Amino acid sequence: MEREMAADSQTPVEFTMEELCQPPLEAKSEVTNKLLDLQWKMGMAVSSDNCRSLKSPYVALMLKVADQSGQITNKSFEMTIPQFQHFFKQLKEMAAVIETV
């Protein structure tokens, strides 16, 4: 099920990397999801119902995921810049670990 959030949403969203993508089929025999595509965009929330001038930047991620049966689902979420920076730091840490394998 696709989930879209309002551009002015400041609700923190946290996903584990396991939720975002699974390893290749040969690495795991019981793959439940496979990341097919990842797109991103940066935006600026300019106003909301409660605030006339937000000027708050955000990063939106759009994921296309296939389940084990092949059904494709689109998932989207937004992160504040600090949330994205934390996410990016985690990805760099993962890459560093992968380099040692």
Tab-separated table of C-alpha atoms in Angstrom, residues 13-89:
chain	number	residue	atom	x	y	z
A	13	VAL	CA	9.788	8.208	10.309
A	14	GLU	CA	12.236	5.439	11.129
A	15	PHE	CA	12.894	2.360	9.023
A	16	THR	CA	15.455	-0.350	9.486
A	17	MET	CA	17.556	-1.213	6.472
A	18	GLU	CA	15.897	-4.650	6.516
A	19	GLU	CA	12.590	-2.930	5.856
A	20	LEU	CA	14.070	-0.946	2.966
A	21	CYS	CA	15.741	-3.758	1.056
A	22	GLN	CA	16.778	-7.353	1.315
A	23	PRO	CA	20.036	-9.006	0.188
A	24	PRO	CA	20.211	-10.712	-3.238
A	25	LEU	CA	18.472	-14.081	-3.634
A	26	GLU	CA	21.725	-16.046	-3.573
A	27	ALA	CA	22.650	-14.503	-0.211
A	28	LYS	CA	19.377	-15.397	1.532
A	29	SER	CA	17.019	-18.232	0.702
A	30	GLU	CA	13.851	-16.738	2.218
A	31	VAL	CA	13.751	-13.293	0.645
A	32	THR	CA	10.476	-11.571	1.416
A	33	ASN	CA	11.033	-8.225	-0.327
A	34	LYS	CA	13.328	-6.917	-3.027
A	35	LEU	CA	14.161	-3.278	-3.631
A	36	LEU	CA	13.529	-2.539	-7.321
A	37	ASP	CA	13.984	1.204	-7.438
A	38	LEU	CA	14.793	4.134	-5.181
A	39	GLN	CA	14.091	7.722	-6.159
A	40	TRP	CA	14.529	10.846	-4.098
A	41	LYS	CA	13.832	14.526	-4.222
A	42	MET	CA	14.510	17.462	-1.991
A	43	GLY	CA	11.758	19.903	-1.238
A	44	MET	CA	10.861	22.862	0.890
A	45	ALA	CA	7.745	22.936	3.034
A	46	VAL	CA	6.634	26.550	2.741
A	47	SER	CA	3.458	26.572	4.825
A	48	SER	CA	0.917	24.471	6.675
A	49	ASP	CA	-2.493	24.876	8.242
A	50	ASN	CA	-0.847	25.869	11.525
A	51	CYS	CA	2.136	27.874	10.339
A	52	ARG	CA	2.198	30.498	7.605
A	53	SER	CA	5.910	30.342	6.894
A	54	LEU	CA	7.769	27.094	7.556
A	55	LYS	CA	10.649	27.248	5.072
A	56	SER	CA	11.614	23.772	6.223
A	57	PRO	CA	13.663	21.586	3.832
A	58	TYR	CA	13.003	17.848	3.589
A	59	VAL	CA	14.111	14.805	1.604
A	60	ALA	CA	11.448	12.545	0.097
A	61	LEU	CA	12.288	8.927	-0.738
A	62	MET	CA	10.164	6.794	-3.048
A	63	LEU	CA	10.817	3.038	-2.995
A	64	LYS	CA	9.514	0.400	-5.376
A	65	VAL	CA	9.509	-2.993	-3.627
A	66	ALA	CA	8.544	-6.454	-4.921
A	67	ASP	CA	7.334	-9.078	-2.472
A	68	GLN	CA	8.051	-12.810	-2.788
A	69	SER	CA	5.053	-13.310	-5.100
A	70	GLY	CA	6.275	-10.504	-7.379
A	71	GLN	CA	3.608	-7.980	-6.398
A	72	ILE	CA	5.074	-4.493	-6.610
A	73	THR	CA	4.387	-1.906	-3.924
A	74	ASN	CA	5.413	1.730	-3.844
A	75	LYS	CA	6.414	3.186	-0.497
A	76	SER	CA	7.249	6.804	0.139
A	77	PHE	CA	8.304	8.814	3.135
A	78	GLU	CA	9.850	12.135	4.019
A	79	MET	CA	12.702	12.993	6.355
A	80	THR	CA	13.876	16.251	7.817
A	81	ILE	CA	17.461	17.164	6.948
A	82	PRO	CA	18.761	15.941	10.358
A	83	GLN	CA	16.870	12.654	9.893
A	84	PHE	CA	18.368	12.253	6.408
A	85	GLN	CA	21.861	13.032	7.686
A	86	HIS	CA	21.466	10.302	10.325
A	87	PHE	CA	20.185	7.884	7.649
A	88	PHE	CA	23.156	8.736	5.410
A	89	LYS	CA	25.576	8.181	8.300
